[in-house]
Short mmCIF file of C-alpha atoms in Angstrom, two decimals:
data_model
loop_
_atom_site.label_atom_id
_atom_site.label_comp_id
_atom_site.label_asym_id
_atom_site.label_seq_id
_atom_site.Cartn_x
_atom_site.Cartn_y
_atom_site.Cartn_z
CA UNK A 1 0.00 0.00 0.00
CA UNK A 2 1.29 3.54 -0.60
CA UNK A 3 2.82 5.76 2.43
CA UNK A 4 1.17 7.81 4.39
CA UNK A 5 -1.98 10.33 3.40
CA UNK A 6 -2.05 9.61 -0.09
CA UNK A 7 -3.38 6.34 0.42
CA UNK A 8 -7.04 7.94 0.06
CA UNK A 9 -5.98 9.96 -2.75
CA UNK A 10 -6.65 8.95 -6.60
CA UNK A 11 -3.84 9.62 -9.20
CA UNK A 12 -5.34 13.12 -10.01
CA UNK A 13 -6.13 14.56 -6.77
CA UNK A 14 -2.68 13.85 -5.86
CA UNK A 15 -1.36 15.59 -8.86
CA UNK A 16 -3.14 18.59 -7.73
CA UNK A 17 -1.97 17.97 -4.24
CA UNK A 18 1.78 19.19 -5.79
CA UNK A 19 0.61 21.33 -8.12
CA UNK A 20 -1.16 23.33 -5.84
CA UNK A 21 2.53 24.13 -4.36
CA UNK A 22 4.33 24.41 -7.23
CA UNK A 23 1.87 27.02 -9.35
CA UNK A 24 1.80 29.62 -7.33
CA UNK A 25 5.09 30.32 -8.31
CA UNK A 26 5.25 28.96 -11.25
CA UNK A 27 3.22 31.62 -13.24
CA UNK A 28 5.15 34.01 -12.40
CA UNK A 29 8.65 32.93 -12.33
CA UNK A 30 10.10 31.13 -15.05
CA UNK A 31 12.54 29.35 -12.21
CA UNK A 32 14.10 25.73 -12.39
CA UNK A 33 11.78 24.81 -10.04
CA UNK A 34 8.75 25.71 -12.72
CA UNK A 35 10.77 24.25 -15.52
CA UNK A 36 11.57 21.13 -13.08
CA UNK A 37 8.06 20.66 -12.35
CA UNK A 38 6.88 21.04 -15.81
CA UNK A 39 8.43 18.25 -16.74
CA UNK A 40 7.60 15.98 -13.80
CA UNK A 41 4.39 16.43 -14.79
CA UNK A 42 4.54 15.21 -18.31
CA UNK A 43 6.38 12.23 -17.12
CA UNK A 44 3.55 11.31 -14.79
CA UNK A 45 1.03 12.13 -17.54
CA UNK A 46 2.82 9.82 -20.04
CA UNK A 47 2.99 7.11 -17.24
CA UNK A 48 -0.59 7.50 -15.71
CA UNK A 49 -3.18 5.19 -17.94
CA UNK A 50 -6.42 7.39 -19.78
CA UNK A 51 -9.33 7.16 -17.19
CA UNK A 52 -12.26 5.67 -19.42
CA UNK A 53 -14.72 5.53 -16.25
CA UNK A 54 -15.46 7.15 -13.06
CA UNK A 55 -14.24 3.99 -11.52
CA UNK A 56 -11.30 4.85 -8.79
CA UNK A 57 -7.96 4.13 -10.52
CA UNK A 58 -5.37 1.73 -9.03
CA UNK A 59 -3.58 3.11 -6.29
CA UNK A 60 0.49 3.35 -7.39
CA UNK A 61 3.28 2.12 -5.02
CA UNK A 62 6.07 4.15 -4.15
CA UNK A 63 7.78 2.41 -1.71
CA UNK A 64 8.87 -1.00 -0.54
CA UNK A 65 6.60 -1.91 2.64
CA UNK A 66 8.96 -1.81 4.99
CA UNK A 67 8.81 2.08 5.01
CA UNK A 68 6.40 4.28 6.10
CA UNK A 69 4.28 5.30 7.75
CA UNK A 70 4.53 9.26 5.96
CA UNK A 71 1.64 11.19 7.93
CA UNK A 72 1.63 15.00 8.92
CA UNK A 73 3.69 13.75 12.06
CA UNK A 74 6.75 12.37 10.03
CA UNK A 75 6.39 15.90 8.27
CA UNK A 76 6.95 17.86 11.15
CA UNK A 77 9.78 15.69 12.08
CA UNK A 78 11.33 16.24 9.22
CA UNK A 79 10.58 19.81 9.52
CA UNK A 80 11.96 20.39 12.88
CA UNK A 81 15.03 18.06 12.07
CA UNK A 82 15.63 20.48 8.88
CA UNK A 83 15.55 23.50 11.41
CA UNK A 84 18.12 22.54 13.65
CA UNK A 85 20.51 21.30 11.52
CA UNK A 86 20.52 24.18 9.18
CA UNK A 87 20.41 27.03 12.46
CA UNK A 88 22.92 24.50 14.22
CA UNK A 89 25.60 24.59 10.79
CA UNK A 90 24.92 28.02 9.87
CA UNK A 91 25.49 29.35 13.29
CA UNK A 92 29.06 27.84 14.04
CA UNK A 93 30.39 29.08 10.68
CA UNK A 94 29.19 32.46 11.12
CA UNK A 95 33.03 33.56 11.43
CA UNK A 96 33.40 32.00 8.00
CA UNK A 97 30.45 33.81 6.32
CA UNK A 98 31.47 37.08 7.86
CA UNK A 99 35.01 36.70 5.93
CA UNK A 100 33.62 35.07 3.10
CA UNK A 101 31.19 37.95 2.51
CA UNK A 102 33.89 40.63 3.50
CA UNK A 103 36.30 39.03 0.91
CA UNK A 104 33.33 39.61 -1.90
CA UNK A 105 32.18 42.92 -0.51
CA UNK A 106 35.76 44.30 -0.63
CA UNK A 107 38.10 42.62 -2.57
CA UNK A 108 40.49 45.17 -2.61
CA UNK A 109 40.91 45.15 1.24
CA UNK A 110 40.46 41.92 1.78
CA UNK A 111 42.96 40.42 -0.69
CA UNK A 112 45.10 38.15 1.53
CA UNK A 113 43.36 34.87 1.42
CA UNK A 114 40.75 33.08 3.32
CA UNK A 115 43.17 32.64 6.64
CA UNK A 116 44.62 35.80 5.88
CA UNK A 117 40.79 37.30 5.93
CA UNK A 118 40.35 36.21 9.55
CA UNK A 119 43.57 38.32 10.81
CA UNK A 120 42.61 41.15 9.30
CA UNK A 121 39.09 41.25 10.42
CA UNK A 122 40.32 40.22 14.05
CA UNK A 123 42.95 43.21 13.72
CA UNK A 124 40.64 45.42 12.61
CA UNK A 125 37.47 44.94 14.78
CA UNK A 126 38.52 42.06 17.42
CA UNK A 127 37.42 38.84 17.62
CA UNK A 128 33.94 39.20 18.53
CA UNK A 129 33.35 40.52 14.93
CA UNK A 130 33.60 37.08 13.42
CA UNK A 131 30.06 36.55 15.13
CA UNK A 132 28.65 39.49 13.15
CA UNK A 133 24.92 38.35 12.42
CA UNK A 134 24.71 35.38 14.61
CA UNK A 135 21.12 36.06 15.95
CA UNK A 136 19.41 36.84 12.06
CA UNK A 137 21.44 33.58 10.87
CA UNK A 138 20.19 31.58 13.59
CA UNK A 139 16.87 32.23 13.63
CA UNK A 140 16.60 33.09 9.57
CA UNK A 141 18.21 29.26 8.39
CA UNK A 142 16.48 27.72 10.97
CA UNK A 143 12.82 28.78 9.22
CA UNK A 144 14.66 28.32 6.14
CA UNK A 145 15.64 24.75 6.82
CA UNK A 146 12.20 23.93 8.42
CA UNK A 147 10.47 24.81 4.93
CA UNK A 148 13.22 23.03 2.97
CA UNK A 149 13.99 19.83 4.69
CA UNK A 150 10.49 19.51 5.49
CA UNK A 151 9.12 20.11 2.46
CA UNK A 152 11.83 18.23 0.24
CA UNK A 153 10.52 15.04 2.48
CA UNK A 154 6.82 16.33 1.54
CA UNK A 155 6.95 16.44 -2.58
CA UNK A 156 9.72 13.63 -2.72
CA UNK A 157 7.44 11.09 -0.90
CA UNK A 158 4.04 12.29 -2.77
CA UNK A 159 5.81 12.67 -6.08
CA UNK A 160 6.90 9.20 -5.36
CA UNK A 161 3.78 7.82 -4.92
CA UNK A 162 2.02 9.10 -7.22
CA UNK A 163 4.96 7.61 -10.07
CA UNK A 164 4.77 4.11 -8.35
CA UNK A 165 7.78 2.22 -7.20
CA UNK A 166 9.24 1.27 -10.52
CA UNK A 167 8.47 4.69 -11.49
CA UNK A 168 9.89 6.67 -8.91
CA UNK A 169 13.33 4.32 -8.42
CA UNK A 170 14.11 5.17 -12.56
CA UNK A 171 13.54 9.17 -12.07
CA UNK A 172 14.49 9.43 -8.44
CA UNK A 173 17.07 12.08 -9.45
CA UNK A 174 14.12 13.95 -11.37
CA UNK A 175 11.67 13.72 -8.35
CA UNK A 176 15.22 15.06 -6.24
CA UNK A 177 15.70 17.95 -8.25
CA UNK A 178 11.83 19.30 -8.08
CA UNK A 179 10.85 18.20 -4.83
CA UNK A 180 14.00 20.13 -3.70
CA UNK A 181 13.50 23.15 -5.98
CA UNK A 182 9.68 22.98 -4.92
CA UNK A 183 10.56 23.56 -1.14
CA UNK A 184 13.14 26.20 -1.59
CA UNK A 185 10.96 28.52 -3.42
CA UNK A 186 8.85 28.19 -0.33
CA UNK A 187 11.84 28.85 2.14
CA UNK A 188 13.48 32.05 0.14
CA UNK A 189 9.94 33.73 0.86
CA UNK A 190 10.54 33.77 4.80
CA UNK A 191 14.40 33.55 4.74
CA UNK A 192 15.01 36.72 2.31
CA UNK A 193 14.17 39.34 5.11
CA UNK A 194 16.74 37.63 7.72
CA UNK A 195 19.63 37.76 5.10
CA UNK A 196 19.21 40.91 3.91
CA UNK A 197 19.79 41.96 7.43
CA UNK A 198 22.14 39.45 8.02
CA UNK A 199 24.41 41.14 5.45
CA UNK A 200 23.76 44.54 6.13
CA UNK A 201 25.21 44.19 9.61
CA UNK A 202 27.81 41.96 8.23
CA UNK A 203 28.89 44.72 5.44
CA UNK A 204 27.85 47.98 7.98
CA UNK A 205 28.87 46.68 11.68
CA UNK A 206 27.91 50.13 13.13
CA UNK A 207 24.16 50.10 11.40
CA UNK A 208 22.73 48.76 14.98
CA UNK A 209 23.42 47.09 17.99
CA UNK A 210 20.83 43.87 17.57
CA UNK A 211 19.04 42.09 15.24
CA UNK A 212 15.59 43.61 15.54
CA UNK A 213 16.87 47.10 15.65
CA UNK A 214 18.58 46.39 12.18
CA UNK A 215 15.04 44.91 11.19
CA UNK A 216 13.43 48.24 12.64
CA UNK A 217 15.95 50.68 10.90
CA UNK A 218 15.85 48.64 7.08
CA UNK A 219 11.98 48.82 7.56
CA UNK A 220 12.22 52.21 8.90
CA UNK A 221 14.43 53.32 5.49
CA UNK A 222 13.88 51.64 2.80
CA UNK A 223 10.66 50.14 3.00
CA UNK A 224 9.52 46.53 3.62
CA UNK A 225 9.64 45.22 -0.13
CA UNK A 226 13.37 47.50 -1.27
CA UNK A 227 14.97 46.79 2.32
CA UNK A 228 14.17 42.63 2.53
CA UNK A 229 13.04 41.58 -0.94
CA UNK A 230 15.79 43.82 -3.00
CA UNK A 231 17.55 40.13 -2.74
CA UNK A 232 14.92 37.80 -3.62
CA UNK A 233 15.67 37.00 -7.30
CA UNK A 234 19.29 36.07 -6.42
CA UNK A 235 18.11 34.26 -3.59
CA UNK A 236 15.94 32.83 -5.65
CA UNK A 237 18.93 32.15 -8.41
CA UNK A 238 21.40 31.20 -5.83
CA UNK A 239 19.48 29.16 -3.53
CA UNK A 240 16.88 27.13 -6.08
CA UNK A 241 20.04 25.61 -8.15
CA UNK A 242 22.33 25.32 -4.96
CA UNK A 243 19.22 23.44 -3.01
CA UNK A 244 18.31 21.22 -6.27
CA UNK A 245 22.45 20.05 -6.49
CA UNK A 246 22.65 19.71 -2.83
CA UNK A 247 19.84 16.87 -2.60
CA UNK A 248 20.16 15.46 -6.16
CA UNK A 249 24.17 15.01 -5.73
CA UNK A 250 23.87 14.27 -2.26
CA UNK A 251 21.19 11.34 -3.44
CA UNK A 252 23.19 9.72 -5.91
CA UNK A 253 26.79 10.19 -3.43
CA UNK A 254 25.27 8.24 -1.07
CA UNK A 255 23.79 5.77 -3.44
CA UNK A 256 27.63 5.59 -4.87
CA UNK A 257 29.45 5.02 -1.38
CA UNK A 258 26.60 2.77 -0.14
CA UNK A 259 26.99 0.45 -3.30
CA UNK A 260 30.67 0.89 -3.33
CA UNK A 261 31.08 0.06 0.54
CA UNK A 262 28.22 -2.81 0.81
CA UNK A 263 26.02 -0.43 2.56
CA UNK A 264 21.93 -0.93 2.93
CA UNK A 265 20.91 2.86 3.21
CA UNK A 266 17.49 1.17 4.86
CA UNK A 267 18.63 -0.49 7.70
CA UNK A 268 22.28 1.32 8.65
CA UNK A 269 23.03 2.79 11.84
CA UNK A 270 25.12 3.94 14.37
CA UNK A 271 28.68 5.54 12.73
CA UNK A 272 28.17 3.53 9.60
CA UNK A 273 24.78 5.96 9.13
CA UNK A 274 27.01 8.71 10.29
CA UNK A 275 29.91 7.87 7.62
CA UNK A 276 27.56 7.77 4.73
CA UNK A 277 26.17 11.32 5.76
CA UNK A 278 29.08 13.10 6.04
CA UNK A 279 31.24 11.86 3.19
CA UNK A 280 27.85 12.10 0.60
CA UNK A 281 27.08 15.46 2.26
CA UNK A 282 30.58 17.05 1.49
CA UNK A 283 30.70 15.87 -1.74
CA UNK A 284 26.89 17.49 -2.47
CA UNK A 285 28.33 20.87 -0.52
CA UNK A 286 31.21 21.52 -2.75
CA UNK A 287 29.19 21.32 -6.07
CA UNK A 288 26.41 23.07 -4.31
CA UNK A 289 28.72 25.86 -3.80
CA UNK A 290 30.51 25.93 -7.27
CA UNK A 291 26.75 25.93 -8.98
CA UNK A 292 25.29 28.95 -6.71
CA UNK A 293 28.70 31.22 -6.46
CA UNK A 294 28.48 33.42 -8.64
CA UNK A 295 24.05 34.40 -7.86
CA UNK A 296 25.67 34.54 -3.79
CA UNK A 297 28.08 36.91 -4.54
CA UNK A 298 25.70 39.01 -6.24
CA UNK A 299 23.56 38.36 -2.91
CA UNK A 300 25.76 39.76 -0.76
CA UNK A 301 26.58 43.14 -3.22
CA UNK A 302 23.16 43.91 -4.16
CA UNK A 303 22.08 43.92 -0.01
CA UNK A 304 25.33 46.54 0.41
CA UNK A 305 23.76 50.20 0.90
CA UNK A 306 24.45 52.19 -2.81
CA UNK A 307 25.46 49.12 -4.58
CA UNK A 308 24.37 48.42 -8.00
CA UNK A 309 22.92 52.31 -8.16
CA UNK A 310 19.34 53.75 -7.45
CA UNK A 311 17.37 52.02 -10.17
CA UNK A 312 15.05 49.00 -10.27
CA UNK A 313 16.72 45.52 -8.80
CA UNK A 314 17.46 44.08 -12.19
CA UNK A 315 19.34 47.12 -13.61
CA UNK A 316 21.48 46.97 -10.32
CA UNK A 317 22.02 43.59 -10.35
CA UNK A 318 23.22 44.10 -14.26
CA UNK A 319 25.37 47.20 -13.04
CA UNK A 320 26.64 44.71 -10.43
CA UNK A 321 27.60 42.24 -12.43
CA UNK A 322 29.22 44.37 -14.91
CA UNK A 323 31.37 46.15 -12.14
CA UNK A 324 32.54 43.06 -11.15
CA UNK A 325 32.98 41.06 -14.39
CA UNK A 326 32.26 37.35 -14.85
CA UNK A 327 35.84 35.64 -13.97
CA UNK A 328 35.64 37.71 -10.36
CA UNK A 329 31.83 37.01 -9.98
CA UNK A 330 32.95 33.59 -9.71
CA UNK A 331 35.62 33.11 -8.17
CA UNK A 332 36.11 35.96 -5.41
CA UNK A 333 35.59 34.10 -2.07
CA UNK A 334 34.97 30.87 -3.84
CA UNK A 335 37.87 28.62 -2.26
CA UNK A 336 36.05 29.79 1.38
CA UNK A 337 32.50 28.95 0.46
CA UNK A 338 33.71 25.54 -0.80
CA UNK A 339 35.48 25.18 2.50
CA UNK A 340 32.14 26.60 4.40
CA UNK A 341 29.42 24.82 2.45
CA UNK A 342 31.00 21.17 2.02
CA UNK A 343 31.63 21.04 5.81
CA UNK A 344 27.67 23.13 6.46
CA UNK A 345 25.93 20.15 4.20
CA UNK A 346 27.81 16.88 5.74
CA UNK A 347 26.86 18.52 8.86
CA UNK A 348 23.55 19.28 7.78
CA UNK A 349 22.90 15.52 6.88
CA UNK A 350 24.59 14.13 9.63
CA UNK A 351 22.54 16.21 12.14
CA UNK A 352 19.04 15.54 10.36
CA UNK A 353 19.29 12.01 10.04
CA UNK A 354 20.29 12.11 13.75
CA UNK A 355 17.58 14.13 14.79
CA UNK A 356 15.03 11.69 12.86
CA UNK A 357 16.15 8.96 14.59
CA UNK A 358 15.96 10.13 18.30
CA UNK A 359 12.73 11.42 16.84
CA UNK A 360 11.47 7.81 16.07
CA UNK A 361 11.37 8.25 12.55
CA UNK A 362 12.62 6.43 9.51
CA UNK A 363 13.95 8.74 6.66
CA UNK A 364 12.24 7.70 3.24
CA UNK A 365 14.35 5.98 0.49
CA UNK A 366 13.83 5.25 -2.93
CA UNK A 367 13.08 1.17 -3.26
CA UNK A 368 14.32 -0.65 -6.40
CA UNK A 369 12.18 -3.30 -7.22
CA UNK A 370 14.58 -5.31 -8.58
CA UNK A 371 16.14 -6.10 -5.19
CA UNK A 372 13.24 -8.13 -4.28
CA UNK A 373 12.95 -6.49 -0.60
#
C-alpha cells in the first residue's frame, strides 16, 4: 500500500496535491523549479493510464513496505530536524560567512586569502566581529531549513507515490531535483528578510546594535519590499540551483558510497549511518557551492547600501555584475565557500538524520524493485 496520506488519494487529486505548491510560483517565475516541475508532470502524464470511467484508478506504489508510515507527524519531524541542523551549521560558521562575505564585498581590502581574511578582520574589529549576524542567521536558516527539509521530504514522498515504485526508483534524481527546488521557493519567501539583514550588519557593523533594531531601521528606510526583498531573485537564483544540487548530488553520493562500501541505506546505523552522511554530504556541498557562487556573490553586493545604483533591482544587479565582471563574480571568495558549504551540508545531513532517529522516525528511500525487498 502507498505511504502515508495519499493512500485515500486517486492519481489526479494527488497531482493537484503538488501542483497546488508548485503554481503559485510557477506563473510568475520562469525558475528551475517551474521548468523542473513542468516536466515531472509530463512524465507522470505519459505514465498514468487514460481514465475511461469514473471507476477509482489503481492506487500506485512508491515504496517498498517496509517504510512508512509518511503522515503530517513524520512531516513535522522532518521539519523540525531540517531546522536545527541548518540554524545549528549556519550558526558555528558564522566567522566563515562574515570573511567570506567581506572578501566579496571588498576585494580590494580583503585580498590576503581566506586565513589571511580572519587576521585582518580580528585586527581590525577584534574577535567578537567574526560573530557578526549570529542572531538573524540563527533564527533566519532555521525557518529556512524547516520549509526546505520539510518540504523536500513532503513532494519527494508524494511525487513518489504518485509515479509508483518502478516509477519513482528510474527518475528518483528527477523527483530530487523538483521536490527540492519545490521547497526552496517556499523557504526564500521567509528567509530573504533575515539575510538581507544578516548582510547589512555583516557589510555595515555600526548600522545597529541587535538584530531587531537592524530589522526596525531597514523597515524604517527603505521600506519593507526594497529593504528585505531587493535580494529575492538572487536568492531565488542562488538558492533554487544550490538546493536542487545539494539533494540530487547528495542522493546519488550516497547511493555511490553505499553500493561501493556494501552499505543498505534502509537499515544502517550507528557511525556507519554517520559515515555515509558526512562523506555524501561534502561531496553534495562543494558542487552546491561551485553551482550557486556566482548568484551569492551578487547576494551579498546587491544587499550593500548604494550598490548596483538607485534604479530597479534588475538594472542593479546588471550594473553589479558588470562592475565586477564574470571571472571575479565567480571566483572571489569561492575557495572559502567551498570550504564553508561542504563542511555546512555533511553537517547538515549528519545532524538531520540524527535528529530523525531520536525522533522515532525512519527517513524515506527510494526502493528498487529489482532487489526483491
Amino acid at each position: 500500500r502507498p505511504p502515508g496520506p495519499s493512500s485515500h488519494l486517486g492519481a489526479q487529486e494527488q497531482l493537484a496535491l503538488a501542483a497546488t505548491a508548485a503554481t503559485m510560483f510557477s506563473s510568475a517565475f520562469h525558475t528551475p523549479a517551474s521548468l523542473a516541475y513542468s516536466g515531472l508532470k509530463k512524465r507522470i502524464n505519459e505514465r498514468r493510464p487514460l481514465a475511461t470511467s469514473p471507476v477509482a484508478m489503481p492506487q500506485p506504489q512508491a515504496t517498498s513496505g517496509k517504510q512508512g508510515p509518511f503522515d503530517l507527524m513524520y512531516y513535522l519531524k522532518g521539519a523540525l530536524a531540517g531546522g536545527i541542523c541548518c540554524s545549528l551549521t549556519h550558526g558555528a560558521l558564522t566567522p566563515v560567512d562574515v570573511v567570506k562575505t567581506r572578501m566579496q564585498l571588498e576585494p580590494e581590502v580583503y585580498n590576503r586569502g581566506f586565513i589571511g581574511g580572519f587576521q585582518q578582520v580580528i585586527e581590525a574589529e577584534g574577535a567578537g566581529a567574526l560573530l557578526t549576524g549570529l542572531g538573524p542567521t540563527v533564527s533566519g536558516y532555521f525557518i529556512q531549513g524547516w520549509f526546505k527539509f520539510g518540504g523536500v521530504e513532503f513532494f519527494k514522498i508524494n511525487l513518489a507515490s504518485m509515479m509508483g515504485e518502478q516509477g519513482a526508483w528510474d527518475n528518483r534524481t528527477f523527483i530530487y531535483l523538483g521536490a527540492s527546488a519545490c521547497a526552496e521557493f517556499i523557504a526564500d519567501v521567509f528567509l530573504c528578510p533575515l539575510e538581507a539583514t544578516r548582510i547589512r550588519l555583516v557589510s555595515e557593523p555600526d548600522f545597529a546594535p541587535s538584530m531587531m533594531s537592524a530589522f526596525s531601521r531597514l523597515l524604517a528606510e527603505e521600506g519593507f519590499v526594497k529593504g528585505f526583498y531587493s535580494g529575492f531573485g538572487p536568492i531565488l537564483f542562488k538558492q533554487i540551483p544550490y538546493t536542487m544540487a545539494k539533494f540530487a548530488v547528495q542522493g546519488k553520493a550516497a547511493e555511490a558510497l553505499a553500493g561501493t562500501f556494501g552499505i543498505n541505506q534502509e537499515t544502517a546505523t550507528g557511525s556507519t549511518k554517520m559515515a555515509l552522511a558526512l562523506g555524501s554530504g561534502t561531496i553534495a556541498g562543494v558542487a552546491a557551492a561551485i553551482i550557486s557562487h556566482p548568484a551569492d556573490t551578487l547576494l551579498s553586493k546587491v544587499n550593500k547600501a548604494g550598490a548596483g545604483g538607485d534604479g530597479p533591482i534588475m538594472t542593479r544587479l546588471m550594473n553589479i555584475a558588470a562592475e565586477t565582471g564574470m571571472v571575479k563574480l565567480c571566483t572571489q571568495g569561492l575557495g572559502a565557500r567551498c570550504i564553508m558549504i561542504g563542511s555546512l551540508t555533511a553537517g547538515q545531513f549528519a545532524i538531520f538524520d540524527t535528529v530523525m532517529s531520536t525522533l522515532g522516525a525512519k527517513k524515506f528511500h527510494f526502493h528498487n524493485p529489482a532487489d526483491g525487498h
